[in-house]
Coordinates of C-alpha atoms in Angstrom, one line a residue:
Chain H
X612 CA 21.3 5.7 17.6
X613 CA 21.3 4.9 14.0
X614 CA 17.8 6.3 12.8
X615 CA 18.8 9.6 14.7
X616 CA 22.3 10.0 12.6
X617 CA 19.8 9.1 9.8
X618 CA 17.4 11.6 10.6
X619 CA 20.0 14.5 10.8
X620 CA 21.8 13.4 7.4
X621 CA 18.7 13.8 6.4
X622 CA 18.0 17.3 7.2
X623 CA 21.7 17.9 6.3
X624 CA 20.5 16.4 3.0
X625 CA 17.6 19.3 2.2
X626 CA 19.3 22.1 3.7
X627 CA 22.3 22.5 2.2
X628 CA 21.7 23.4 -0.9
X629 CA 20.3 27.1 -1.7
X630 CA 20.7 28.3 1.8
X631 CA 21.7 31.3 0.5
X632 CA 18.5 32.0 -2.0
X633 CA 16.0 30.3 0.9
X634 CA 17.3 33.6 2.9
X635 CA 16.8 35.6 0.0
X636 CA 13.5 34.5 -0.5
X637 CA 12.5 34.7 2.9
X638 CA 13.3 38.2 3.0
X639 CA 10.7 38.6 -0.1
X640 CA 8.2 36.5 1.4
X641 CA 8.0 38.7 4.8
X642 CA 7.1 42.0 2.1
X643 CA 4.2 40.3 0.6
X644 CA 0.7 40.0 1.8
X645 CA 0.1 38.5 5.1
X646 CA -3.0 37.0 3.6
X647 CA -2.0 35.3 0.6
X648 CA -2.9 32.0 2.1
X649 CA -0.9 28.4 2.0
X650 CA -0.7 27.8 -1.4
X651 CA 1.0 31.3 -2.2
X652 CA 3.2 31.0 1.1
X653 CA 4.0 27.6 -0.4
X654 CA 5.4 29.2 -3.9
X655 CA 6.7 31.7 -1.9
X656 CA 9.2 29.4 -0.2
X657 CA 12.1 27.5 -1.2
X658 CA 11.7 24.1 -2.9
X659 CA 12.8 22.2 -0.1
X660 CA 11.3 24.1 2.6
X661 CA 7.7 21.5 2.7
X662 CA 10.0 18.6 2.1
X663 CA 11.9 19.4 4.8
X664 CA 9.5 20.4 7.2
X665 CA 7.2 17.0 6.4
X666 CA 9.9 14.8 6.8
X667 CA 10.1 16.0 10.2
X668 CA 6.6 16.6 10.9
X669 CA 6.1 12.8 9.8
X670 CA 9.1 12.0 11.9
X671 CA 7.2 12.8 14.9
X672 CA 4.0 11.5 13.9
X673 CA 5.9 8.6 13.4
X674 CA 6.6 8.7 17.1
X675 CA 3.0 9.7 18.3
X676 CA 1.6 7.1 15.8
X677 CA 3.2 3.7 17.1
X678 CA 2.9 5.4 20.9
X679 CA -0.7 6.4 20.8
X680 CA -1.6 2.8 18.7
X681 CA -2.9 4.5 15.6
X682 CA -1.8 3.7 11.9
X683 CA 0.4 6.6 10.5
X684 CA -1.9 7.4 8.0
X685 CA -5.1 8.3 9.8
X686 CA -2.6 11.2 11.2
X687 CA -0.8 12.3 8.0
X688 CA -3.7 13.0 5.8
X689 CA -5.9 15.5 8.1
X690 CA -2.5 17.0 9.7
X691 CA -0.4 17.3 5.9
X692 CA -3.8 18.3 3.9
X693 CA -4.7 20.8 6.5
X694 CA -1.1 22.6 7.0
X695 CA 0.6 21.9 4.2
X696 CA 0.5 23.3 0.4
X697 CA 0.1 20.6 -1.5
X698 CA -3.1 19.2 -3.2
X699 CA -5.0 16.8 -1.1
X700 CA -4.9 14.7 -4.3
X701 CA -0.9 14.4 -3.4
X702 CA -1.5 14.2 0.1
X703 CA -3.8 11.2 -0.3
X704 CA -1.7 9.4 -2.9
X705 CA 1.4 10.1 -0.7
X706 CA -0.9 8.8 2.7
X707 CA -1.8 5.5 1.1
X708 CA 2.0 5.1 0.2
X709 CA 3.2 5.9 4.1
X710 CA -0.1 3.6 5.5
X711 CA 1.2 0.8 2.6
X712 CA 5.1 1.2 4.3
X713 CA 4.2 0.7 7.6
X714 CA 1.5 -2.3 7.1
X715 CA 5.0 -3.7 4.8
X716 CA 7.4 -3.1 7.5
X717 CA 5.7 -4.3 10.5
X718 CA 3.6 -7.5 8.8
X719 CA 7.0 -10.4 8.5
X720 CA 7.3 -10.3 12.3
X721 CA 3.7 -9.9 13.0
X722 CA 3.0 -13.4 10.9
X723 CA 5.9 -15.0 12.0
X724 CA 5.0 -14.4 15.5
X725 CA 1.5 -15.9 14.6
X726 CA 0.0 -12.8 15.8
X727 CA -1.1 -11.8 12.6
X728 CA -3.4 -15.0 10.4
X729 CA -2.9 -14.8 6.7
X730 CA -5.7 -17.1 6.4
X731 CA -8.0 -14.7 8.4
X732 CA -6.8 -11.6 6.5
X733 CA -6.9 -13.6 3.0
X734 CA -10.8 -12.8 2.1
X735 CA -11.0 -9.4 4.2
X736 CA -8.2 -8.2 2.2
X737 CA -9.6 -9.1 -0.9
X738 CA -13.1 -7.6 -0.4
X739 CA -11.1 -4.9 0.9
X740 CA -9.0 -4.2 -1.9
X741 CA -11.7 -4.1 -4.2
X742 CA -13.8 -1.7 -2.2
X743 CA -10.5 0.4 -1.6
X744 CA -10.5 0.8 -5.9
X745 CA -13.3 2.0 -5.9
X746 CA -13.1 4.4 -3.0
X747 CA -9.8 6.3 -4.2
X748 CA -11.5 6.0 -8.0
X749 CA -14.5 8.6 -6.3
X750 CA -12.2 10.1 -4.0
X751 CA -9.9 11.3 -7.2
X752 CA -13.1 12.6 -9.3
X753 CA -14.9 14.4 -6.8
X754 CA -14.1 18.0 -5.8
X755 CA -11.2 18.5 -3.1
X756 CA -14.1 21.0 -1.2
X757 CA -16.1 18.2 -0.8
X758 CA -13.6 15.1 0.1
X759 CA -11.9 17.6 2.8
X760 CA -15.8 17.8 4.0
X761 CA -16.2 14.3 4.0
X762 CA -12.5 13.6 5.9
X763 CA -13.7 16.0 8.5
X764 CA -16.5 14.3 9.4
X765 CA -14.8 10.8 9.1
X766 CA -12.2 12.4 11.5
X767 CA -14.8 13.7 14.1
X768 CA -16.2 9.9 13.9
X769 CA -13.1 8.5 14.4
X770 CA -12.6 11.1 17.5
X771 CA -16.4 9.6 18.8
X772 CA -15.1 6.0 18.2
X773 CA -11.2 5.9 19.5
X774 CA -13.2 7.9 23.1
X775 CA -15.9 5.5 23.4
X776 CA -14.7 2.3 22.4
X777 CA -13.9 -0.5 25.2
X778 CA -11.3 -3.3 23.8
X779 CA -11.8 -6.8 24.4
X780 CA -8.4 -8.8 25.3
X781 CA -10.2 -12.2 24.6
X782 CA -13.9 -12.1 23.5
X783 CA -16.1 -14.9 24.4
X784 CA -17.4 -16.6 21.1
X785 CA -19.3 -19.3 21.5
X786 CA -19.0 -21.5 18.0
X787 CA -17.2 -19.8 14.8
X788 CA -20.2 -19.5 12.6
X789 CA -20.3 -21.2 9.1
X790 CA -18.6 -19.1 6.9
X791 CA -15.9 -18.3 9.8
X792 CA -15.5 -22.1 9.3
X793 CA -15.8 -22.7 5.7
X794 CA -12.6 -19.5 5.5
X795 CA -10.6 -21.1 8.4
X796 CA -11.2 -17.5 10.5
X797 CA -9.6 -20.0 13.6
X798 CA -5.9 -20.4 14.9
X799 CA -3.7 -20.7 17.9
X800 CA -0.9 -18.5 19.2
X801 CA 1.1 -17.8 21.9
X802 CA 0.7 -15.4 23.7
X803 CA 4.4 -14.0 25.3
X804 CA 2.5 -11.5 27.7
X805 CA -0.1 -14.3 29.7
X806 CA 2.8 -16.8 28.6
X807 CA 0.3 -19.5 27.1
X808 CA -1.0 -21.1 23.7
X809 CA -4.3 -19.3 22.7
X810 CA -7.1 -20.7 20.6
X811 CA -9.4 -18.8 19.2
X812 CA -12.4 -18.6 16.8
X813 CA -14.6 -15.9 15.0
X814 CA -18.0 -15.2 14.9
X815 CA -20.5 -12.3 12.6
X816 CA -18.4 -13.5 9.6
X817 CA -21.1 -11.8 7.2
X818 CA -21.0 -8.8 8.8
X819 CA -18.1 -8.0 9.2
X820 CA -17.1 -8.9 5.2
X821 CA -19.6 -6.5 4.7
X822 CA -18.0 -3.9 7.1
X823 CA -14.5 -4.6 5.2
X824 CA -16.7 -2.9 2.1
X825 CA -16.6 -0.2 3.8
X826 CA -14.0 0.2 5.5
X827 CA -12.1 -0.5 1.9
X828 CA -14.0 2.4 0.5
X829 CA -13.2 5.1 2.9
X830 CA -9.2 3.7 2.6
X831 CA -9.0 4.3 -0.7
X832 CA -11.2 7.6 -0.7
X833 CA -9.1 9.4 1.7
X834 CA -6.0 7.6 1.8
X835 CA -5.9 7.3 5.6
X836 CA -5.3 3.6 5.9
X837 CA -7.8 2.2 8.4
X838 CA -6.9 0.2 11.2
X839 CA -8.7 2.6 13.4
X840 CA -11.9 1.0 11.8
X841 CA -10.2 -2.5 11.1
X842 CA -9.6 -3.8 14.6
X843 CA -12.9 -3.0 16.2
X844 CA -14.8 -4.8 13.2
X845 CA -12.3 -7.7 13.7
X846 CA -11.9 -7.3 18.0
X847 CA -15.9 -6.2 18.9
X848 CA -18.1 -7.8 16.1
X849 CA -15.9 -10.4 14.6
X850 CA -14.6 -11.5 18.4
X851 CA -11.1 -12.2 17.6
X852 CA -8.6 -11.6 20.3
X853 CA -7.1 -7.8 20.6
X854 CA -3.6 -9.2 19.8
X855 CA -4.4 -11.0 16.7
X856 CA -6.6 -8.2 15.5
X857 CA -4.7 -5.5 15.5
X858 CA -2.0 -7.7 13.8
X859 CA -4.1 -9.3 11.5
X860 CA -5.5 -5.8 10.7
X861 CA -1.9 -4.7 9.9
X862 CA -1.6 -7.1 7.7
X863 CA -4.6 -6.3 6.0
X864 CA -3.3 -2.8 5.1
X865 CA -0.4 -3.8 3.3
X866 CA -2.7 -5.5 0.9
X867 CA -5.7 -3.1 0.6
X868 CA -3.3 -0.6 0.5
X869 CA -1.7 -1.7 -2.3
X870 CA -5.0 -1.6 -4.9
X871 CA -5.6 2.2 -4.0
X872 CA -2.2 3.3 -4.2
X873 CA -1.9 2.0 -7.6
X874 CA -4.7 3.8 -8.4
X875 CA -3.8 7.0 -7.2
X876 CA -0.1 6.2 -8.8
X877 CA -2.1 5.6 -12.0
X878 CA -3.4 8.9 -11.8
X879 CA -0.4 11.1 -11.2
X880 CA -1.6 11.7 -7.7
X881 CA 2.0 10.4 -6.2
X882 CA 4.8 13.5 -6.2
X883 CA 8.6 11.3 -5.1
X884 CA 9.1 14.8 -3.3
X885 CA 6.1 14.6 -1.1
X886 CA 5.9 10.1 -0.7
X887 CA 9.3 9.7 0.1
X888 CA 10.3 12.3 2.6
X889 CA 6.8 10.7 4.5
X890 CA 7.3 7.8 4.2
X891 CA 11.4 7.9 5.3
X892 CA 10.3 10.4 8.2
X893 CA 7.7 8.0 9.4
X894 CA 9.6 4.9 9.6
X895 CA 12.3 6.2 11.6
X896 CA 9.8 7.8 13.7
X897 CA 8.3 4.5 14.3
X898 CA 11.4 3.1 15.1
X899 CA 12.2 5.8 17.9
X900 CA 8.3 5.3 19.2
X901 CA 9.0 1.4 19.4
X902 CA 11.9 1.9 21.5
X903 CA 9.7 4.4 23.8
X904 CA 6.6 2.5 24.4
X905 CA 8.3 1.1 27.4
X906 CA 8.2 4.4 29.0
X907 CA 5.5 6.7 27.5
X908 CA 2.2 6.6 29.2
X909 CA 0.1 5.3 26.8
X910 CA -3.5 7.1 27.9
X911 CA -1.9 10.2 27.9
X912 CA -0.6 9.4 24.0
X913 CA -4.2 8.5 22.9
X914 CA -5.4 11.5 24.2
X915 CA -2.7 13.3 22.5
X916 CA -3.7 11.7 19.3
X917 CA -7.7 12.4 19.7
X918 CA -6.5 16.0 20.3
X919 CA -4.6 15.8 17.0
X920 CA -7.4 14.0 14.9
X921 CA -9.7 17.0 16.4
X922 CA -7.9 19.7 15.3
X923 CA -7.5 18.2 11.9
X924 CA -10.9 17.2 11.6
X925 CA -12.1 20.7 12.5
X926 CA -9.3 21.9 9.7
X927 CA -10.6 19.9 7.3
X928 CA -14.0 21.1 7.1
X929 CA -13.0 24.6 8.0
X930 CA -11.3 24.3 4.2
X931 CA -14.0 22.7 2.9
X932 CA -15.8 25.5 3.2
X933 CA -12.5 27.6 1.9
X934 CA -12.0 29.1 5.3
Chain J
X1363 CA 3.4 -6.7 20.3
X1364 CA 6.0 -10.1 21.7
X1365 CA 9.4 -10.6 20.7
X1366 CA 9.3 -13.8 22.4
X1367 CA 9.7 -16.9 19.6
X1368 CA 6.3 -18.7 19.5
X1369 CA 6.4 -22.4 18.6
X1370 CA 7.0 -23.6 15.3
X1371 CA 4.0 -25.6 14.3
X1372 CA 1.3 -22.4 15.7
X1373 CA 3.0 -20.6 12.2
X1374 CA 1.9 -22.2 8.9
X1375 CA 4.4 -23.2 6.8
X1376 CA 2.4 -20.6 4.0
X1377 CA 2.7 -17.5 6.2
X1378 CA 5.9 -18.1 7.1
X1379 CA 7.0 -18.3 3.5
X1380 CA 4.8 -14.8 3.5
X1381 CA 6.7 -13.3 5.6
X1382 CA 10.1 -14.1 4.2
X1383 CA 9.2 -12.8 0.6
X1384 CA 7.5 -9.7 2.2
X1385 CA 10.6 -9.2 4.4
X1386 CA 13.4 -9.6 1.4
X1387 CA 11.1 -7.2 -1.0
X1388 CA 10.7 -4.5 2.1
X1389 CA 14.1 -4.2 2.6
X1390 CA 15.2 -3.8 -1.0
X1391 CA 11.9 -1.3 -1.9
X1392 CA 13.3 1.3 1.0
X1393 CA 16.7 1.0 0.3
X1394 CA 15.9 1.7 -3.6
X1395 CA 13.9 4.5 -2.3
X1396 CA 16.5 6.3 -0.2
X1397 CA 18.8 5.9 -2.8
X1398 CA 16.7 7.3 -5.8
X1399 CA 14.7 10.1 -3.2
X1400 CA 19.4 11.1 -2.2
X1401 CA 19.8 11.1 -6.4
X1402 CA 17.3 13.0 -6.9
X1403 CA 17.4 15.6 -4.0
X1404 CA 20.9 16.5 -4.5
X1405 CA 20.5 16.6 -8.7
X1406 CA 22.9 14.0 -9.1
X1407 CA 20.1 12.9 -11.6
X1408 CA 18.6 16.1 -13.4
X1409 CA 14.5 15.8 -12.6
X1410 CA 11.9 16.0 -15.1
X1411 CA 10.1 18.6 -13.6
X1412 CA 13.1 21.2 -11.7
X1413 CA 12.8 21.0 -8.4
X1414 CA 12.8 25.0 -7.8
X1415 CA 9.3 24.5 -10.3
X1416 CA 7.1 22.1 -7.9
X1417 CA 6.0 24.7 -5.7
X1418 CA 4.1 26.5 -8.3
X1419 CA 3.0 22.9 -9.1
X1420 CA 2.0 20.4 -6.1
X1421 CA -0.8 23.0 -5.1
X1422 CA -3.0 22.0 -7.9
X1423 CA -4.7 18.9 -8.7
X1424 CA -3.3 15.8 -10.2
X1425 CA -4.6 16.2 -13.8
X1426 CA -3.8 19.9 -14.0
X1427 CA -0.3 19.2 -12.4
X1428 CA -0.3 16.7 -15.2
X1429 CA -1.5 19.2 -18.2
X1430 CA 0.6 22.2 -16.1
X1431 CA 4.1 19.8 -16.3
X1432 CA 3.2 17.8 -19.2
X1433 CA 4.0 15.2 -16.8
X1434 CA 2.8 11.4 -17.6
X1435 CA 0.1 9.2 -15.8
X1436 CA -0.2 5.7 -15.6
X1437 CA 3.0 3.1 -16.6
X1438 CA 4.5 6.5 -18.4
X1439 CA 6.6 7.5 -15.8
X1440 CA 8.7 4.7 -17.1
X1441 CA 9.8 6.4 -20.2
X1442 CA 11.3 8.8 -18.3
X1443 CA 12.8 6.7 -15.5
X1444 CA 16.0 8.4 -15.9
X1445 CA 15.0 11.5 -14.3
X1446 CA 15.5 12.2 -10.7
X1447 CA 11.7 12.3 -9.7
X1448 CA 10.9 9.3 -12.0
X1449 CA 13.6 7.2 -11.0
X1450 CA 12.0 7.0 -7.4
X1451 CA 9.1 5.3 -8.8
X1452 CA 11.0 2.3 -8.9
X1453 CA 11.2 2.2 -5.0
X1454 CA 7.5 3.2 -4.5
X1455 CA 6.4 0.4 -7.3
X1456 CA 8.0 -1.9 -5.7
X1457 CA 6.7 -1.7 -2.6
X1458 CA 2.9 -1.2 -3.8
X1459 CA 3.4 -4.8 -5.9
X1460 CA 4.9 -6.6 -3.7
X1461 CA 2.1 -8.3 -2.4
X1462 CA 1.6 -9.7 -6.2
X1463 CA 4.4 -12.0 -6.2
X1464 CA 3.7 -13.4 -2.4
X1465 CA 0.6 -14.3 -3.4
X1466 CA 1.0 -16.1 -6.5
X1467 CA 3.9 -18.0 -4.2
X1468 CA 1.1 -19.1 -1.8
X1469 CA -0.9 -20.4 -5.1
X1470 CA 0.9 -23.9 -5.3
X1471 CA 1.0 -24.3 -1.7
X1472 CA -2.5 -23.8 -1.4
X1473 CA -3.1 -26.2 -4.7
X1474 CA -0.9 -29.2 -3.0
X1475 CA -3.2 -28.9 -0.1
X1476 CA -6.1 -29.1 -2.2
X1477 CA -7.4 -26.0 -0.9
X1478 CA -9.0 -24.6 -3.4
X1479 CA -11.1 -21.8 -1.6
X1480 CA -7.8 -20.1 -0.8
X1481 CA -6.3 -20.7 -4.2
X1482 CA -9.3 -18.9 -5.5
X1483 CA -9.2 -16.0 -3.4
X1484 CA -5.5 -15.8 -3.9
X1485 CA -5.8 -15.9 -7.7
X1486 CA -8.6 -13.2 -7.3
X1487 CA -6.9 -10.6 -5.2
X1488 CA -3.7 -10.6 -7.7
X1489 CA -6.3 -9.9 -10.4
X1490 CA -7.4 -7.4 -8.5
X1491 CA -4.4 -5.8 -7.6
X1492 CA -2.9 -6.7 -11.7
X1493 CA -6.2 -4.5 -12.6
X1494 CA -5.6 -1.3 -10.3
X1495 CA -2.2 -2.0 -11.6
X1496 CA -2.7 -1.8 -15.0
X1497 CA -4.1 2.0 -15.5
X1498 CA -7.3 0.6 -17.1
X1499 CA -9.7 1.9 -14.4
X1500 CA -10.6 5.8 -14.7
X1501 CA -13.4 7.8 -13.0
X1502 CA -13.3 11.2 -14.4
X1503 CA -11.2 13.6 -12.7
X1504 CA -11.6 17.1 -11.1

């Protein structure tokens, strides 16, 4: 397959060069300290030692991402930020950039298929967009100790949510309500799996604009991307079918996205060496974990992934409090 | 998600235009960004900051990275877009702007069908975006 030829010119790519010194170094690194912690291991290292080992550590998150129906991003921050040496300022720039990819390279098919609604995602995006300033605005001036805090305990909610929540295929709503109206939050699409033309409506417009406040602010904050909160607000309280949520929601990413990662470029908080390898690693992993969803089990996946997030949430606060 | 075709007229013609743009400027952002990331990983283009430098570097925060690598923020990575790790920025630019240019395309659509809520909100969210763009919005910085 072509993404795996890509994969290992890839690999070829970073470790070819300096083999020779990464031994060298290696040897060094095994004489100092034991307990000189991540960032000194880090310096320790070769140069392309992280790179290498993100790209394929997004690789398979890439993988575990598309299988376990999660955005990449809600897995790269806790997982990179927690086991990796670079700033969580980096991290976050460099998760909003691999969240913004994936939204990118999945929305043309989503809204030519229908599945996704540009009229839908129109106003959610914007409100979301302009939250999601904000959010990586305070996210960038407030202490890593206490963002890492506040990621664990978004994390451990995220855990709570993805175990509890019950999905609607195709919520009952009654009559779209008048702002669902006056936005057009309606359409039609067909549906390839029950093999027939859809209609369907939204309800709770207010609330859940107000949610997409929200939900903007902790994007942009801690660069995770958010369909894990997008589709419930949009599937549960909005009552738009599962398909053309998690589409739509999709969609939405590659716009709020867009507003905090220019923030976060805007503030230097994007390395090329950290973004790219992320984002390249998790687009091919997507790619594989498209081509395995026919055969994976996809219960055992999400509980693979709430595994993950708990670990990761549990990291993150154990480094809040510099542990 | 279906791969199965879904009739014509259940797609706007608007998001189908959407998806076009978003699909063309996609393709070219990650191809630009493989291609600068291959430049700049093999020092075919020298980097601003040497690669064997950034891990005494990407542990610390973004301004003292900054102050630490005399490294620019804002638009002035583009005065030294002929470095290795600058030139990259083209590719991840691209790719967070993209959705400027769709939207002003669905502006006179939205205008001929004299819907002017959705011309509003379109006109609004490329402000948006054109402001988090523009470097003007600072909060301080740890």
């Amino acid at each position: 397959m072509i993404q795996v030829r890509l994969a290992i010119g890839a690999l070829a790519l970073f470790a070819l060069p300096e083999i020779a010194s990464a031994i060298d170094r290696q040897v060094a690194l095994a004489g100092a300290a034991p307990a000189a912690g991540a960032a000194a291991i880090g310096a320790a290292l070769p140069w392309w030692f992280w790179p290498l080992l993100l790209f394929i550590v997004c690789f398979f998150l890439g993988i575990v991402a598309v299988l376990g129906g999660v955005g990449g991003g809600v897995l790269f921050v806790p997982i990179v930020s927690g086991f990796f040496p670079f700033h969580l300022d980096f991290v976050r720039g460099a998760g909003l950039m691999v969240a913004l990819a994936a939204a990118l390279a999945a929305s043309p098919r989503l809204l030519r298929s229908g599945m996704a609604s540009l009229r839908r995602a129109m106003p959610l995006a914007l409100i979301g967009s302009a939250s999601s300033i904000v959010g990586a605005l305070v996210g960038l001036a407030l202490p890593a100790n206490l963002v890492q805090f506040a990621l664990g305990l978004t994390l451990l909610a995220i855990v709570a949510l993805m175990w509890r929540s019950r999905r609607s295929d195709f919520p009952h709503v009654e009559s779209a309500d008048r702002w669902s109206a006056a936005l057009r939050m309606n359409g039609v699409y067909f549906d390839a799996g029950a093999d027939r033309v859809v209609e369907w409506k939204t309800h709770r417009t207010k609330a859940g604009l107000v949610m997409f406040i929200g939900i903007g602010a902790m994007a942009g904050m801690f660069g995770l991307g958010a369909g894990w909160a997008n589709v419930p607000v949009l599937n549960l309280l909005m009552g738009a079918p599962l398909k053309v949520s998690v589409a739509t929601s999709m969609f939405v990413l590659s716009i709020v996205d867009s507003s905090a990662a220019w923030v976060y470029l805007n503030q230097g908080a994007v390395l090329a060496i950290v973004t790219v390898p992320s984002i390249i690693g998790m687009m091919l992993g997507s790619t594989i974990g498209v081509r395995l969803l026919t055969v994976a089990s996809a219960s055992l996946l999400r509980k693979v992934v709430i595994v993950l997030l708990l670990v990761a949430g549990g990291r993150a606060l154990l480094k809040a409090f510099g542990i | 998600m279906s791969d199965s075709k879904p009739p014509e007229t259940l797609v706007s013609k608007e998001q189908r235009i959407y998806a076009e743009w978003l699909n063309r400027g996609m393709r070219i952002g990650f191809v630009l960004l493989v291609v600068t990331f291959v430049l700049y990983v093999t020092g075919i283009v020298k980097p601003y900051v040497a690669l064997q430098d950034l891990p005494q570097l990407w542990g610390l925060p973004a301004a003292e990275f900054r102050k630490a690598a005399d490294a620019p923020a804002g638009w002035g990575w583009l005065r030294l877009a002929a470095s290795g790790d600058y030139l990259n920025f083209f590719g991840i630019v691209l790719l967070a702007t993209l959705t400027v240019p769709c939207y002003l395309r669905l502006v006179p659509i939205f205008h001929a069908a004299r819907e002017r809520v959705f011309v509003a909100v379109a006109i609004l969210e490329v402000l948006v975006l054109l402001l988090a763009a523009s470097g003007l919005l600072v909060f301080g910085g740890h």
